[in-house]
mmCIF file of C-alpha atoms in Angstrom:
data_model
loop_
_atom_site.group_PDB
_atom_site.id
_atom_site.type_symbol
_atom_site.label_atom_id
_atom_site.label_comp_id
_atom_site.label_asym_id
_atom_site.label_seq_id
_atom_site.Cartn_x
_atom_site.Cartn_y
_atom_site.Cartn_z
ATOM 1 C CA MET A 637 0.075 -0.290 -0.070
ATOM 2 C CA ILE A 638 1.041 3.363 -0.793
ATOM 3 C CA ILE A 639 0.221 6.493 1.579
ATOM 4 C CA ASP A 640 -0.222 9.866 0.493
ATOM 5 C CA LEU A 641 1.369 11.844 3.614
ATOM 6 C CA ASN A 642 -0.129 14.833 1.400
ATOM 7 C CA ALA A 643 -3.550 14.029 1.448
ATOM 8 C CA ASN A 644 -6.532 15.709 2.745
ATOM 9 C CA VAL A 645 -8.521 14.530 5.460
ATOM 10 C CA ASP A 646 -11.675 13.972 3.228
ATOM 11 C CA SER A 647 -13.449 11.353 5.114
ATOM 12 C CA CYS A 648 -13.293 9.758 8.265
ATOM 13 C CA GLU A 649 -13.728 6.208 9.548
ATOM 14 C CA PHE A 650 -15.702 5.335 13.293
ATOM 15 C CA ALA A 651 -13.995 4.119 16.256
ATOM 16 C CA LYS A 652 -14.671 3.609 20.083
ATOM 17 C CA VAL A 653 -12.266 3.160 23.025
ATOM 18 C CA SER A 654 -14.052 1.849 26.306
ATOM 19 C CA VAL A 655 -12.238 0.506 29.780
ATOM 20 C CA GLN A 656 -13.010 -2.806 32.172
ATOM 21 C CA GLY A 657 -12.401 -1.779 35.876
ATOM 22 C CA LYS A 658 -13.553 -0.490 38.737
ATOM 23 C CA ASN A 659 -15.631 2.573 38.658
ATOM 24 C CA ILE A 660 -15.293 3.081 34.787
ATOM 25 C CA GLU A 661 -17.652 5.726 34.482
ATOM 26 C CA THR A 662 -14.582 7.391 37.107
ATOM 27 C CA VAL A 663 -12.070 8.140 33.670
ATOM 28 C CA ASP A 664 -12.044 11.493 31.869
ATOM 29 C CA MET A 665 -10.035 11.039 29.617
ATOM 30 C CA VAL A 666 -7.724 7.517 27.674
ATOM 31 C CA GLU A 667 -4.243 9.470 27.638
ATOM 32 C CA ILE A 668 -1.962 7.132 24.962
ATOM 33 C CA SER A 669 1.726 8.094 23.894
ATOM 34 C CA PHE A 670 3.690 6.621 21.259
ATOM 35 C CA SER A 671 7.299 5.956 20.560
ATOM 36 C CA LYS A 672 8.008 7.034 16.661
ATOM 37 C CA GLU A 673 9.110 3.796 16.509
ATOM 38 C CA ALA A 674 5.502 2.623 17.735
ATOM 39 C CA LEU A 675 3.808 5.205 15.110
ATOM 40 C CA ILE A 676 5.618 2.933 12.033
ATOM 41 C CA GLY A 677 4.940 -0.401 13.888
ATOM 42 C CA PHE A 678 1.633 0.556 14.460
ATOM 43 C CA ALA A 679 0.536 1.576 10.849
ATOM 44 C CA LYS A 680 2.338 -0.860 9.339
ATOM 45 C CA ASN A 681 1.108 -4.059 10.687
ATOM 46 C CA LEU A 682 -2.591 -2.514 10.424
ATOM 47 C CA VAL A 683 -2.209 -2.039 6.934
ATOM 48 C CA TRP A 684 -1.171 -5.901 6.876
ATOM 49 C CA MET A 685 -3.566 -7.031 8.317
ATOM 50 C CA TYR A 686 -6.390 -4.724 6.629
ATOM 51 C CA GLU A 687 -4.346 -6.365 2.955
ATOM 52 C CA ASP A 688 -4.831 -9.348 4.866
ATOM 53 C CA ILE A 689 -8.264 -10.640 6.076
ATOM 54 C CA ASP A 690 -11.989 -10.139 4.425
ATOM 55 C CA LYS A 691 -13.359 -7.075 5.016
ATOM 56 C CA ASN A 692 -16.327 -9.010 6.885
ATOM 57 C CA ARG A 693 -14.008 -10.852 9.112
ATOM 58 C CA LYS A 694 -14.298 -10.175 12.607
ATOM 59 C CA LEU A 695 -10.574 -10.017 14.545
ATOM 60 C CA TYR A 696 -9.265 -10.063 18.030
ATOM 61 C CA VAL A 697 -5.598 -9.682 18.917
ATOM 62 C CA CYS A 698 -4.331 -8.954 22.336
ATOM 63 C CA THR A 699 -1.867 -7.246 23.479
ATOM 64 C CA ASP A 700 -0.569 -7.603 27.008
ATOM 65 C CA PRO A 701 1.877 -5.640 28.427
ATOM 66 C CA LEU A 702 5.863 -5.612 29.561
ATOM 67 C CA GLY A 703 7.166 -7.760 32.634
ATOM 68 C CA GLY A 704 3.844 -9.654 33.331
ATOM 69 C CA ILE A 705 2.825 -12.698 32.889
ATOM 70 C CA PRO A 706 1.368 -13.455 30.383
ATOM 71 C CA ALA A 707 4.477 -12.294 28.365
ATOM 72 C CA GLY A 708 4.381 -9.070 26.882
ATOM 73 C CA ASN A 709 3.937 -9.183 22.948
ATOM 74 C CA GLN A 710 4.321 -6.384 19.455
ATOM 75 C CA VAL A 711 1.337 -8.176 17.882
ATOM 76 C CA VAL A 712 0.161 -5.214 16.186
ATOM 77 C CA GLY A 713 3.705 -3.554 16.149
ATOM 78 C CA PHE A 714 4.637 -2.060 19.824
ATOM 79 C CA TYR A 715 5.123 -3.010 23.343
ATOM 80 C CA LEU A 716 2.683 -1.824 25.845
ATOM 81 C CA THR A 717 4.345 -0.482 29.204
ATOM 82 C CA ALA A 718 4.556 -2.399 32.412
ATOM 83 C CA SER A 719 1.936 -0.269 34.046
ATOM 84 C CA SER A 720 -0.565 -0.451 30.606
ATOM 85 C CA PRO A 721 -3.593 -2.134 31.143
ATOM 86 C CA THR A 722 -4.056 -4.725 28.781
ATOM 87 C CA LEU A 723 -4.609 -3.915 24.576
ATOM 88 C CA ILE A 724 -7.802 -5.383 22.827
ATOM 89 C CA PHE A 725 -7.545 -4.330 19.246
ATOM 90 C CA ASP A 726 -10.959 -5.310 18.071
ATOM 91 C CA VAL A 727 -12.022 -5.457 13.965
ATOM 92 C CA ASN A 728 -15.954 -5.189 12.730
ATOM 93 C CA SER A 729 -17.765 -5.166 15.598
ATOM 94 C CA LEU A 730 -18.445 -1.565 15.858
ATOM 95 C CA ASP A 731 -21.848 -0.445 15.462
ATOM 96 C CA TYR A 732 -23.011 2.434 15.557
ATOM 97 C CA ASP A 733 -26.223 4.842 14.545
ATOM 98 C CA ASP A 734 -24.481 8.180 14.880
ATOM 99 C CA GLU A 735 -24.193 10.476 11.941
ATOM 100 C CA LEU A 736 -20.549 11.548 10.445
ATOM 101 C CA ARG A 737 -21.716 15.162 12.564
ATOM 102 C CA TYR A 738 -19.324 17.217 14.789
ATOM 103 C CA ALA A 739 -18.655 20.172 16.248
ATOM 104 C CA ASP A 740 -15.599 22.269 13.783
ATOM 105 C CA ARG A 741 -12.662 21.262 14.235
ATOM 106 C CA ASN A 742 -10.061 23.197 14.412
ATOM 107 C CA SER A 743 -7.562 21.686 11.257
ATOM 108 C CA ILE A 744 -3.531 21.117 12.234
ATOM 109 C CA ASP A 745 -2.100 20.285 9.125
ATOM 110 C CA LEU A 746 0.158 17.107 8.681
ATOM 111 C CA SER A 747 0.977 17.172 5.743
ATOM 112 C CA SER A 748 4.737 16.882 4.393
ATOM 113 C CA LYS A 749 6.147 20.052 2.875
ATOM 114 C CA THR A 750 7.113 18.092 -0.176
ATOM 115 C CA LYS A 751 5.141 15.477 -1.787
ATOM 116 C CA LYS A 752 5.822 12.796 -0.081
ATOM 117 C CA CYS A 753 4.471 8.780 -0.528
ATOM 118 C CA ILE A 754 5.386 6.080 1.775
ATOM 119 C CA GLU A 755 5.068 2.137 0.537
ATOM 120 C CA ILE A 756 4.323 0.168 3.122
ATOM 121 C CA LEU A 757 5.587 -3.460 1.525
ATOM 122 C CA PRO A 758 4.598 -7.436 2.883
ATOM 123 C CA PRO A 759 6.200 -8.237 5.895
ATOM 124 C CA VAL A 760 9.324 -10.666 4.807
ATOM 125 C CA ASP A 761 8.756 -13.638 7.680
ATOM 126 C CA ASP A 762 8.600 -14.035 10.778
ATOM 127 C CA SER A 763 12.314 -14.098 11.547
ATOM 128 C CA PHE A 764 13.387 -11.012 9.974
ATOM 129 C CA MET A 765 13.468 -7.858 11.861
ATOM 130 C CA GLU A 766 11.429 -4.555 10.505
ATOM 131 C CA GLU A 767 13.294 -1.400 10.899
ATOM 132 C CA TYR A 768 11.071 0.027 13.451
ATOM 133 C CA GLU A 769 11.429 -3.429 15.668
ATOM 134 C CA LEU A 770 15.807 -2.831 16.073
ATOM 135 C CA GLY A 771 16.210 -1.151 19.577
ATOM 136 C CA PHE A 772 12.735 -2.148 20.573
ATOM 137 C CA ARG A 773 12.290 1.578 21.042
ATOM 138 C CA ASN A 774 9.078 0.581 19.776
ATOM 139 C CA ILE A 775 6.290 1.364 22.896
ATOM 140 C CA VAL A 776 2.878 2.428 23.681
ATOM 141 C CA ASP A 777 1.936 3.696 27.439
ATOM 142 C CA ILE A 778 -1.031 4.227 28.111
ATOM 143 C CA SER A 779 -3.239 5.542 31.221
ATOM 144 C CA LEU A 780 -5.932 6.675 32.403
ATOM 145 C CA TYR A 781 -7.436 10.181 34.152
ATOM 146 C CA ASN A 782 -10.678 11.441 36.458
ATOM 147 C CA LYS A 783 -12.461 14.978 35.351
ATOM 148 C CA SER A 784 -9.311 16.154 37.991
ATOM 149 C CA TYR A 785 -6.723 14.795 35.708
ATOM 150 C CA GLU A 786 -5.833 12.465 38.821
ATOM 151 C CA ASP A 787 -3.987 9.190 37.400
ATOM 152 C CA ILE A 788 -6.213 6.412 37.796
ATOM 153 C CA THR A 789 -4.846 3.368 35.698
ATOM 154 C CA ARG A 790 -4.018 0.797 38.024
ATOM 155 C CA ASP A 791 -7.767 0.483 38.525
ATOM 156 C CA PHE A 792 -8.633 -0.879 35.129
ATOM 157 C CA TYR A 793 -7.212 -4.489 33.789
ATOM 158 C CA GLU A 794 -8.073 -3.863 29.834
ATOM 159 C CA ILE A 795 -8.792 -1.062 27.214
ATOM 160 C CA ARG A 796 -10.193 -2.326 24.019
ATOM 161 C CA PHE A 797 -10.646 0.053 20.788
ATOM 162 C CA GLN A 798 -12.828 -0.708 17.782
ATOM 163 C CA VAL A 799 -12.510 -0.452 15.045
ATOM 164 C CA ASN A 800 -14.514 -1.420 11.196
ATOM 165 C CA TYR A 801 -12.299 -2.795 8.255
ATOM 166 C CA GLU A 802 -12.296 0.689 6.279
ATOM 167 C CA GLY A 803 -11.036 1.975 9.651
ATOM 168 C CA LEU A 804 -7.834 0.400 8.987
ATOM 169 C CA LYS A 805 -6.243 2.083 6.799
ATOM 170 C CA LYS A 806 -7.409 4.952 8.307
ATOM 171 C CA LEU A 807 -5.869 4.768 11.422
ATOM 172 C CA ALA A 808 -2.399 3.246 9.600
ATOM 173 C CA ILE A 809 -2.677 6.211 7.178
ATOM 174 C CA MET A 810 -3.171 8.778 10.388
ATOM 175 C CA MET A 811 0.024 7.074 12.867
ATOM 176 C CA MET A 812 2.035 7.758 9.427
ATOM 177 C CA LYS A 813 0.830 11.088 9.445
ATOM 178 C CA LEU A 814 2.102 11.322 12.797
ATOM 179 C CA ALA A 815 5.182 9.849 12.860
ATOM 180 C CA ASP A 816 6.138 11.975 9.735
ATOM 181 C CA SER A 817 5.546 15.018 11.329
ATOM 182 C CA TYR A 818 6.884 13.723 14.681
ATOM 183 C CA LYS A 819 7.961 16.002 16.994
ATOM 184 C CA GLU A 820 8.797 15.554 21.226
ATOM 185 C CA GLY A 821 5.516 16.098 23.165
ATOM 186 C CA LYS A 822 3.537 16.883 20.630
ATOM 187 C CA GLU A 823 -0.599 16.800 22.093
ATOM 188 C CA TYR A 824 -3.630 15.327 19.807
ATOM 189 C CA THR A 825 -7.522 15.023 20.709
ATOM 190 C CA LEU A 826 -9.406 13.043 18.366
ATOM 191 C CA ALA A 827 -12.315 14.534 17.494
ATOM 192 C CA GLN A 828 -15.538 12.553 18.558
ATOM 193 C CA VAL A 829 -19.066 13.152 17.503
ATOM 194 C CA ASP A 830 -21.040 15.290 19.367
ATOM 195 C CA LYS A 831 -18.901 16.603 21.419
ATOM 196 C CA ASP A 832 -17.725 20.243 21.360
ATOM 197 C CA SER A 833 -13.237 20.339 22.138
ATOM 198 C CA LYS A 834 -10.932 21.280 20.974
ATOM 199 C CA SER A 835 -9.518 18.373 19.177
ATOM 200 C CA SER A 836 -7.471 16.906 15.895
ATOM 201 C CA ASN A 837 -8.125 17.040 11.759
ATOM 202 C CA LEU A 838 -7.117 12.908 11.535
ATOM 203 C CA GLU A 839 -8.472 9.838 10.072
ATOM 204 C CA ILE A 840 -10.548 8.891 12.647
ATOM 205 C CA ILE A 841 -13.453 9.753 14.627
ATOM 206 C CA LEU A 842 -14.509 8.673 17.880
ATOM 207 C CA ILE A 843 -18.691 7.717 18.308
ATOM 208 C CA SER A 844 -20.131 9.648 20.642
ATOM 209 C CA ASN A 845 -20.010 6.773 23.565
ATOM 210 C CA SER A 846 -15.911 6.286 23.594
ATOM 211 C CA LEU A 847 -14.545 7.381 26.220
ATOM 212 C CA PRO A 848 -12.065 10.649 24.577
ATOM 213 C CA VAL A 849 -8.439 9.535 24.112
ATOM 214 C CA LYS A 850 -5.586 11.971 23.531
ATOM 215 C CA ILE A 851 -2.555 11.612 21.675
ATOM 216 C CA LYS A 852 0.823 11.854 23.049
ATOM 217 C CA LEU A 853 4.203 11.935 21.331
ATOM 218 C CA CYS A 854 6.750 10.686 23.291
ATOM 219 C CA ASN A 855 10.629 8.891 23.546
ATOM 220 C CA LEU A 856 9.283 6.157 25.995
ATOM 221 C CA GLY A 857 12.378 4.576 26.731
ATOM 222 C CA CYS A 858 13.175 0.413 25.240
ATOM 223 C CA VAL A 859 11.373 -2.881 26.008
ATOM 224 C CA TYR A 860 14.949 -3.928 29.148
ATOM 225 C CA ASP A 861 13.381 -0.760 30.746
ATOM 226 C CA PHE A 862 10.237 -2.858 31.944
ATOM 227 C CA GLU A 863 11.071 -6.111 31.237
ATOM 228 C CA PRO A 864 15.266 -6.600 32.231
ATOM 229 C CA ASP A 865 15.233 -10.114 31.511
ATOM 230 C CA PHE A 866 13.591 -10.151 27.713
ATOM 231 C CA GLY A 867 13.616 -12.362 25.614
ATOM 232 C CA TRP A 868 15.615 -14.892 28.069
#
């Protein structure tokens, strides 16, 4: 697949984020922090998934955090920090009645200054190490906050990210654009149906009953910072 980093966001796909744990109603914001390597790894795996599965197939993929049992994995292109909840990536289970209508968004230009396309090639084989895997720095951290911006992540054991088939491609484009324009410390709030809030002009929009999501770009270290005996 070829991704045009200059393409305008002409249409969005829906997504929903939910959690499992104690006092779900206390969660006010889901904050997902990505290293640059994790953005690229996630984008590539989304494209491979999109090109590999039937458009109507339901798929349920589980990524466990580092430092626990079962061991951490990178089935969608990144590892989770030890403090993150387990991530369930759920394809083709999203039902929604929301229309694509939402408050005006602040348009943030994530396109390249010059014409630029990226081709994502199929994976070689399981023994081949992709560039984003080198140094094991493809790390993601998921944190949950209440209205007082207190970290309540420890009260939750699972986060579920739902998207349908075409959303795989849109999410991959979004991740690759964020990687290409990567700047340490940048934050992007995903747009949400019927929510009047400052948000970013990206390819994914959350349905109205999703938890709000903020994406942060930051250096999260490497796998060995969370699991010193990783690979042994």
